[in-house]
């Protein structure tokens, strides 16, 4: 009986360790052997793992065909896609910009896209409004990817970007719930 109990405890501990992990993610110059994953690989892993829902947040989205393909595949599996972006039509210093065009018609057709309205933002002492500068993806309350990288080809290929890929139900769930509440109270508006 004691042996069976010890085996059950060992199995439980092993299962818990396997369900909780954190992995560093990097894009940038090579500095020799590292254990870092690439940014685009990590975000695609999160999107591919989703069975029910994805919450994807980024300041900028531009030229990310592999991510677009992965999002469309997820929607094809019945995954609910929520995308939160800085703006529907203009990024400071970038002139005209269309989030929907940047996402592509396939993703725009199968997701709900939200933005943070300018009139709802705090303004700093310098007169500039705050920015939605979050870059993350959460899936099913289990996977969470947080990074300095926007969803752009440049961030995935030549920028120096650092992030973390976490598998744990607490952090991912907290992020999903927080953005759900921002939507529910009207801080984020649909495009």
Backbone as a ProteinNet text record, in pm:
[ID]
protein_1_A
[PRIMARY]
XXXXXXXXXXXXXXXXXXXXXXXXXXXXXXXXXXXXXXXXXXXXXXXXXXXXXXXXXXXXXXXXXXXXXXXXXXXXXXXXXXXXXXXXXXXXXXXXXXXXXXXXXXXXXXXXXXXXXXXXXXXXXXXXXXXXXXXXXXXXXXXXXXXXXXXXXXXXXXXXXXXXXXXXXXXXXXXXXXXXXXXXXXXXXXX
[TERTIARY]
81.8	0	87.2	193.7	284.9	353.3	394.1	460.9	368.1	244.6	147.2	125.1	114.1	97.4	216	338.2	458.1	461.9	422.1	418.4	316.6	202.3	100.3	149.9	217.3	272.9	379.4	467.4	572.3	511	408.6	340.6	275.9	213.1	147.8	249.1	361.7	467.1	521.3	546.7	596.9	496.2	369.5	265.8	257.3	269.6	264.3	384	502.3	621.7	606.6	551.4	535.1	431.8	333.6	229.4	266.8	379	425.9	568	586.4	720.5	736.5	860.1	893.3	1017.1	1012.3	1121.4	1151.9	1279.4	1317.4	1310.6	1272.4	1253.4	1334.3	1400.4	1493.9	1488.7	1501.8	1535.6	1648	1751	1860.8	1989.7	2099.1	2228.4	2264.4	2329.7	2375.5	2497	2495	2607.9	2668.2	2651.9	2702.4	2590.3	2627.3	2524.3	2435	2305.5	2208.8	2092.4	2013.4	1896.2	1769	1782.3	1666	1590.8	1457.7	1372.7	1362.5	1324.6	1302.4	1161.5	1146.1	1020.4	904.3	922.4	812.8	775.2	874	845.4	759.6	791.1	718.3	573.8	552.4	414.3	332.3	393.1	320.9	288.1	377.6	348.3	223.9	213.6	96.9	-29.8	-25.2	-142.6	-183.1	-84.6	-114.1	-169	-130.8	-176	-321.1	-372.5	-506.9	-613.7	-705.4	-819.6	-950.7	-954.3	-1079.3	-1071.2	-961.8	-954.1	-810.4	-794.2	-666.8	-695	-613.6	-614.6	-477	-474.5	-350	-345.7	-238.5	-227.9	-93.8	-98.4	25.8	5.5	109.5	109.5	100.9	183.2	186.8	178.1	114.6	103.2	135.5	233.3	271.7	357.2	317.5	393.4	435.1	336	360.7	285.3	318.8	239.4	227.1	331.4	321.8	224.9	224.5	131.2	-11.3	-29.6	-161.8	-212.3	-128.5	-168.6	-206.8	-131.7	-158.3	-289.9	-318.5	-445.3	-563.5	-550.5	-657.7	-680.9	-572.5	-586	-659.3	-623.4	-688.2	-838.2	-872.3	-1014.6	-1085.2	-1017	-1072.9	-1101.4	-1028.1	-1051.1	-1161.2	-1216.6	-1321.6	-1271.1	-1144.3	-1087	-1139.9	-1184.5	-1230.8	-1109.1	-1100.9	-985.5	-1022.8	-951.8	-965.5	-830.2	-830.7	-707.5	-723.2	-622.9	-625.3	-504.2	-529.8	-423.9	-424.8	-319.1	-303.7	-410.4	-430.5	-517.9	-572.8	-691	-741.5	-679.9	-628.4	-592.7	-470.3	-400.8	-286.1	-195.1	-67.8	31	115.3	135	209.5	341.2	363.1	487	490.5	384.9	384.6	284.9	205.5	106.4	-9.8	-73.1	-189.3	-150.1	-239.9	-213	-348.2	-364	-488.6	-460.7	-508.9	-491.5	-555	-673.9	-744.9	-665	-610.6	-526.4	-401.5	-341.5	-219.7	-247.6	-361.5	-399.2	-429.1	-481.3	-523.6	-671.5	-737.3	-882	-923.2	-837.4	-872.2	-880.5	-782.2	-783	-892.1	-906.2	-1009.9	-1148.6	-1170.3	-1301.1	-1332.7	-1230.1	-1254.9	-1217.9	-1196	-1159.2	-1237.5	-1238.5	-1292.4	-1171.5	-1165.6	-1050.5	-1092.7	-1014.5	-1041.6	-923.2	-950.2	-844.2	-876.7	-777.9	-792.1	-817.9	-939.7	-972.2	-887	-845.1	-759.8	-822.5	-953.7	-1019.8	-1027.9	-994.2	-1000.4	-862.2	-763.1	-625.3	-581.7	-496.6	-434.2	-333	-311.8	-215.4	-105.8	19.3	133.6	163.2	259.5	299.8	351	399.4	449.3	337.7	212.2	98.1	68.3	148.2	127.2	40.3	-47.8	-136.6	-61.1	-107.8	-50.1	-70.6	10.5	4.1	-32.1	-97.7	-114.8	16.9	103.9	237.8	257.9	149.2	152.6	179.2	260.2	281.8	274.2	162.1	148.2	42.7	44.3	-57.8	-88.9	-217.6	-261.6	-354.6	-346.5	-431.8	-486.9	-617.8	-688.6	-658.3	-615.6	-582.8	-465.9	-386.5	-275.4	-141.7	-142.4	-18.5	-17.3	99.8	116.4	253.9	252.4	374.9	377.6	482.2	500.4	634.9	637.4	760.1	770.8	890.8	911.1	876.6	859	841.6	698.5	683.6	557.4	536.8	418.7	391.1	427.7	557.3	607.5	723.2	743.2	855.1	988	1002.7	1127.7	1152.9	1048.4	1064.1	1098.9	1051.8	1077.2	1211.5	1275.3	1395.4	1520.5	1510.6	1633.8	1642.5	1530.1	1536.4	1602	1638	1680	1557.5	1500.2	1375.9	1392.7	1331.3	1337.4	1198.1	1166.7	1035.9	1042.2	923.7	913.3	786.9	799.7	687.9	658.5	536.9	498.8	383.1	395.4	282.8	242.1	125.5	77.4	-61	-152.2	-290.4	-315.9	-240.2	-265.9	-235.4	-116.5	-76.2	-157.9	-173	-249.1	-394.1	-453.2	-591.5	-605.1	-511.1	-516.8	-512.7	-426.8	-417.8	-547.2	-598.3	-723.6	-837.2	-849.4	-957.2	-941.8	-818.8	-796.3	-842.8	-804.2	-846	-994.7	-1052	-1197.9	-1268.7	-1219.2	-1279.2	-1263.8	-1147.5	-1128.3	-1230	-1260.7	-1362.4	-1500.7	-1531	-1663.6	-1697	-1599	-1626.4	-1610.6	-1579.2	-1572.4	-1440.9	-1336.8	-1205.1	-1144.9	-1176.3	-1135.2	-1261.1	-1252.1	-1367.8	-1345.4	-1452.2	-1435.9	-1407.3	-1328.7	-1302.2	-1412.1
-118.1	0	125.8	124.6	237.6	256	147.4	155.2	214.5	174.1	227.5	375.8	414.1	555.5	638.1	588.6	660.4	671	566	570.3	674.5	681.1	779.3	922	945	1077.5	1113.1	1019.5	1044.7	1075.5	1001.9	1026.6	1165.2	1202.9	1332.9	1447.2	1433.6	1535.8	1546.8	1433.5	1432.6	1498.9	1467.8	1526.8	1677.8	1722.9	1866.1	1938.1	1880	1940.8	1952	1848.4	1849.3	1951.3	1981.6	2076	2220.9	2245.3	2380	2394.9	2488.3	2509.9	2655.1	2699.2	2832.5	2818.9	2882.1	2870.2	3008.6	3046	3173.8	3166.8	3280.8	3290.9	3410.4	3395.8	3498.3	3514.9	3638.4	3670.9	3772	3754.2	3848.9	3783.1	3854.5	3802.1	3674.3	3586.5	3461.2	3488.5	3433.2	3450.3	3315.2	3220.6	3086.4	2996.1	2881.5	2785.3	2841.1	2838.8	2881	2783.8	2791.3	2706	2782.8	2899.6	2981.8	2930.3	2938.8	2913.5	3040.5	3031	3146.9	3201.5	3332	3399.6	3343.8	3338	3291	3146.1	3061.8	2921.5	2914.2	2995.5	2990.8	3035.5	3144	3190.7	3091.8	3031.2	2930.6	2808.6	2771.8	2660.8	2690.1	2810.3	2848.3	2840.9	2897.4	2900.4	2759.3	2675.9	2537.3	2454.2	2487.1	2410.6	2441.4	2553.5	2596.3	2499.7	2469.1	2384.9	2463.3	2567.7	2640.4	2790.1	2853.6	2998.3	3047.8	3158.1	3229	3376.2	3437.3	3582.1	3629.9	3710.7	3755.7	3907.9	3963.4	4107.4	4155.7	4264.3	4320.1	4466	4544.7	4683.8	4691.8	4614.5	4617.6	4475.9	4465.3	4338.2	4368.1	4294.5	4323.2	4210.4	4158	4057.5	3936.3	3861.5	3742.7	3622.3	3577.7	3473.8	3342.5	3299	3172.9	3184.5	3298.7	3320.9	3329.1	3397.9	3406.8	3266.4	3184.2	3046.9	2968.7	2986.2	2914.2	2960.4	3089.3	3140.1	3086.8	3083.5	3031.6	2883.2	2807.8	2665.2	2650	2734.8	2728.9	2756.1	2858.4	2889.5	2771.8	2704.8	2586.4	2472.9	2470	2369.6	2413.7	2532.4	2583.1	2667.9	2709	2792.5	2935.2	2993.3	3131.2	3223.6	3316	3406.4	3548.2	3599.4	3738.7	3805.3	3912.3	3985.5	4127.9	4176.1	4311.5	4385	4503	4580.4	4725	4795.4	4935.9	5023.1	5005.2	5095.4	5025.8	5065	5006.3	5068.3	5193.8	5263.8	5354	5363.4	5454.4	5415.6	5402.9	5381.7	5508.1	5560.1	5684.9	5680.9	5781.7	5792.6	5706.7	5630.8	5540.9	5581.8	5685.3	5725.7	5628.2	5616.1	5528.7	5383	5308.6	5168.2	5100.3	4980.8	4907.3	4774.9	4760.8	4635.8	4520.7	4544.6	4437.8	4393.7	4486.9	4448.9	4376.5	4422.6	4359.5	4217	4194.1	4059	3970.4	4029.4	3953.9	3920.1	3907.5	3885.2	3753.7	3651.5	3521.8	3532.6	3597.9	3612.3	3709.9	3819.2	3917.3	3853.7	3762.2	3697.8	3599.6	3545.1	3440.9	3484	3613.4	3659.9	3785.7	3816.1	3942.5	4028.6	4147	4234.7	4356.2	4387.4	4499.6	4595.6	4720.9	4820	4907.2	4982.3	5072.4	5212.6	5263.6	5395.5	5507.4	5600.6	5711	5796.5	5816.5	5902.6	5838.4	5711.4	5639.5	5621.9	5689.8	5671.7	5785.5	5750.6	5853	5929.9	6056.7	6141	6178.5	6162.5	6193.5	6341.5	6377.4	6516.9	6576.3	6491.7	6537.6	6557.8	6532	6550.7	6431.5	6326.5	6207.4	6105.7	6044.3	5941.6	5810	5728.7	5596	5507.7	5403.8	5309.9	5170.8	5094.4	4952.2	4889.8	4860.6	4814.4	4668.8	4599.8	4458.9	4372.8	4270.7	4170.2	4034.7	3964.8	3833.4	3751.3	3623.1	3530.9	3434.7	3411.5	3314.9	3215.9	3091.3	2988.3	2896.7	2883.6	2785.4	2794.7	2910.3	2921.5	2833.8	2790.1	2698.3	2750	2812.5	2860.6	3011.9	3070	3214.7	3247.6	3330.6	3380.1	3530.8	3581.8	3725.7	3763.6	3874.1	3908.9	4058.4	4102	4239.6	4251.3	4139.5	4137.2	4166.6	4264.6	4284	4166.6	4156.9	4052.7	4106.8	4117	4168.5	4080.7	4081.4	4005.7	4053	4182.4	4236.4	4184.5	4180.9	4131	3982.5	3907.7	3764.1	3729.6	3828.2	3794.4	3874.3	4007.5	4085.3	4169.3	4194.7	4271.3	4188.7	4254.5	4185.7	4185.2	4067	4051.9	3940.6	3957.1	3856.5	3833.4	3707.8	3675	3548.4	3506.2	3384.3	3309.7	3179.8	3091.1	3012.3	3028	2966.8	2870.5	2754.6	2661.2	2647.1	2704.6	2704.7	2766	2701.8	2747.6	2880.3	2917.2	3040.7	3166.8	3177.5	3299.1	3320.2	3217.2	3229.5	3266.5	3202.6	3232.6	3376.6	3424.8	3562.6	3663.2	3639.7	3731.1	3726.9	3607.5	3596.7	3669.2	3647.1	3711.3	3863.2	3909.9	4054.6	4119.2	4062.3	4120.3	4100.6	3991.1	3972.9	4085.7	4120.4	4228.3	4363.8	4388.9	4513.9	4525.7	4415.3	4414.2	4434.9	4361.9	4370.1	4509.5	4579.4	4713.7	4823	4784.6	4880.1	4953.5	4913.8	4978.3	4942.4	4824.5	4782.1	4776.1	4830.2	4838.2	4751.5	4691.7	4613.3	4703.8	4651.4	4724.2	4688.4
0	0	0	81.4	87	-48	-111.3	-241.6	-346.9	-347	-442.4	-415.6	-291.2	-256.8	-303	-282.3	-326.8	-478.7	-548.7	-694.9	-742.9	-677.4	-715.3	-691.9	-579.8	-551	-654.4	-685.6	-785	-921.1	-959.5	-1087.1	-1087.1	-976.2	-964.7	-976.1	-908.7	-915.1	-1057.3	-1120.8	-1258.4	-1353.3	-1339.9	-1425	-1404.3	-1279.4	-1252.3	-1314.2	-1302.7	-1363.2	-1514.1	-1577.2	-1722.6	-1768.2	-1683	-1722.5	-1692.1	-1626.1	-1595.5	-1648.3	-1738.3	-1791.2	-1832.6	-1842.1	-1891.4	-1978.3	-2093.3	-2189.5	-2247.2	-2250.3	-2308.7	-2460.1	-2519.3	-2664.2	-2712.6	-2827.7	-2873.8	-3025	-3068.8	-3207	-3197.1	-3276.9	-3275	-3316	-3296.8	-3338.3	-3262.3	-3331.2	-3272.2	-3184.7	-3065.1	-2973.2	-2936.2	-3025.4	-2996.5	-2949.2	-2898.1	-2856.1	-2744.4	-2769.1	-2667.6	-2666.9	-2563.9	-2551.4	-2586.6	-2647.3	-2676.4	-2799.2	-2792.5	-2908.3	-2989.2	-3114.4	-3199.5	-3173.4	-3184.4	-3154	-3236.5	-3367.2	-3452.8	-3420.6	-3392.5	-3356.3	-3231.1	-3132.5	-3005.3	-3021.6	-3095	-3110	-3192.2	-3292.5	-3371.2	-3285.1	-3195.6	-3104.6	-3020.8	-2967.5	-2886.9	-2971.5	-3091.5	-3177.7	-3221.4	-3252.8	-3292.7	-3177.2	-3054.4	-2937.7	-2901.1	-2945.4	-2905.5	-2955.2	-2865.3	-2898.8	-2891.4	-2807.7	-2786.4	-2813.5	-2766.5	-2782.1	-2787.9	-2860.4	-2868.9	-2843.6	-2758.2	-2739.4	-2783.8	-2888.5	-2950.3	-2943.4	-2885.5	-2866.5	-2921.6	-3000.8	-3053.7	-3091.7	-3070.7	-3113.7	-3265.8	-3335.2	-3481.3	-3536.7	-3651.6	-3723.4	-3868.6	-3924.1	-4062	-4118.6	-4233	-4309.4	-4224.6	-4179.7	-4096.7	-4154.4	-4273.8	-4340.4	-4263	-4193.2	-4118.7	-4001.8	-3935.2	-3824.8	-3879.1	-3990.8	-4053.8	-4088.3	-4151.2	-4185	-4059.9	-3953.4	-3828.7	-3766.5	-3770.2	-3719.2	-3799.3	-3930.2	-4015.2	-3986.1	-3968.7	-3932.1	-3799.3	-3702.4	-3571	-3584.5	-3660.2	-3680.5	-3747.2	-3839.4	-3905	-3807.5	-3695.7	-3590.3	-3494.7	-3518.8	-3430.9	-3316.1	-3320.5	-3214.3	-3228.4	-3118	-3114.2	-3111.6	-3207	-3218	-3176.6	-3077.5	-3035.6	-3058.2	-3136.7	-3168	-3115.1	-3041.8	-2987.7	-3044.5	-3102	-3167.7	-3119.7	-3149.6	-3112.3	-3177.6	-3304.8	-3378.8	-3502.6	-3548.4	-3672.1	-3797.1	-3785	-3908.3	-3904.4	-3791.3	-3787.5	-3672.1	-3700	-3594.9	-3588.4	-3469.2	-3451.3	-3527.2	-3610.8	-3686	-3811.2	-3838	-3953.3	-4061.2	-4038.2	-4136.9	-4140.7	-4256.8	-4270.7	-4253.6	-4193	-4162.7	-4148	-4198.4	-4182.3	-4113.7	-3992	-3918.6	-3994.5	-4048.6	-4120.1	-4242.1	-4318.3	-4433.5	-4386.6	-4276.1	-4225.3	-4177.8	-4115	-4072.1	-4191.9	-4295.8	-4412.7	-4402	-4515.3	-4514.3	-4447.8	-4457.1	-4397.3	-4245.4	-4182.6	-4037	-3994.7	-4066.8	-4032.9	-4038.2	-4130.8	-4145.6	-4033.1	-3968.2	-3867.5	-3726.4	-3704.8	-3570.2	-3535.2	-3407.1	-3359.8	-3324.2	-3384.6	-3367.4	-3285.7	-3182.8	-3093.8	-3095.1	-3057	-3040.2	-2919.9	-2874.5	-2760.6	-2814.8	-2800.5	-2856.1	-2795.4	-2877.5	-2833.5	-2725.8	-2733.9	-2635.3	-2496.5	-2486.1	-2358.4	-2295.3	-2347.6	-2300	-2209.2	-2114.7	-2031.6	-2115.4	-2079.5	-2150.1	-2051.6	-2094.7	-2010.1	-2003.8	-1920.5	-1904.5	-2035.8	-2125	-2254.6	-2356.4	-2314.9	-2404.2	-2493.4	-2481.7	-2565.4	-2492.3	-2569.4	-2513.4	-2497.6	-2404.3	-2383.7	-2505.8	-2515.4	-2627.5	-2578.6	-2662.3	-2637.3	-2683.1	-2590.5	-2624.2	-2587.2	-2555.7	-2516.7	-2640.1	-2621.3	-2725.3	-2658.2	-2679.2	-2616.9	-2689.2	-2660.3	-2708.9	-2596.2	-2575.1	-2475	-2543	-2500.7	-2560	-2451.8	-2452.9	-2369.6	-2221.1	-2171.9	-2030.7	-1990.5	-2087.5	-2060.7	-2112.5	-2228.5	-2291.4	-2290.5	-2260.3	-2262.1	-2320	-2422	-2484.4	-2463.4	-2399.8	-2377.3	-2435.9	-2512.5	-2583.1	-2604.1	-2634.1	-2679.3	-2827.9	-2895.8	-3041.8	-3084.8	-3173.4	-3243.1	-3338.3	-3393.5	-3492.8	-3630.7	-3654.1	-3781.1	-3829.5	-3958.4	-4015.1	-3956.6	-3938.3	-3884	-3742.3	-3660.4	-3522.7	-3521.1	-3620.6	-3627	-3690.9	-3757.4	-3834.1	-3797.4	-3783.1	-3767.5	-3640.3	-3575	-3450	-3339.9	-3231.9	-3110.8	-3019.5	-2998.1	-2921.9	-2820.3	-2704.3	-2599.1	-2544.2	-2518.6	-2463.9	-2380.9	-2337.7	-2258.8	-2299.7	-2310.1	-2340.4	-2213.9	-2163.3	-2036.1	-2058.9	-2000.5	-1997.8	-1852.3	-1822.1	-1683.4	-1683.4	-1617.9	-1624.1	-1553.6	-1455.4	-1381.8	-1460	-1517.6	-1588.6	-1715.1	-1794.4	-1919.4	-1891.1	-1793	-1756.8	-1709.4	-1629.7	-1579.3	-1694.7	-1793.3	-1908	-1988.5	-2015.8	-2091.5	-2019.8	-1890.5	-1813.6	-1811.4	-1798.7	-1795.9	-1926.4	-2039.9	-2167.7	-2192.2	-2144.6	-2151.6	-2076.7	-1957.3	-1878.6	-1948.7	-2008.8	-2082.6	-2196.4	-2259.3	-2365.6	-2305	-2198.5	-2136.3	-2085.6	-2030.3	-1976.6	-2082.8	-2205.7	-2315.6	-2331.7	-2259.1	-2276	-2411.8	-2459.7	-2593.9	-2679.5	-2799.4	-2889.4	-3013.4	-3065.6	-3189.4	-3309.1	-3399.8	-3525.1	-3622.2
[MASK]
+++++++++++++++++++++++++++++++++++++++++++++++++++++++++++++++++++++++++++++++++++++++++++++++++++++++++++++++++++++++++++++++++++++++++++++++++++++++++++++++++++++++++++++++++++++++++++++++

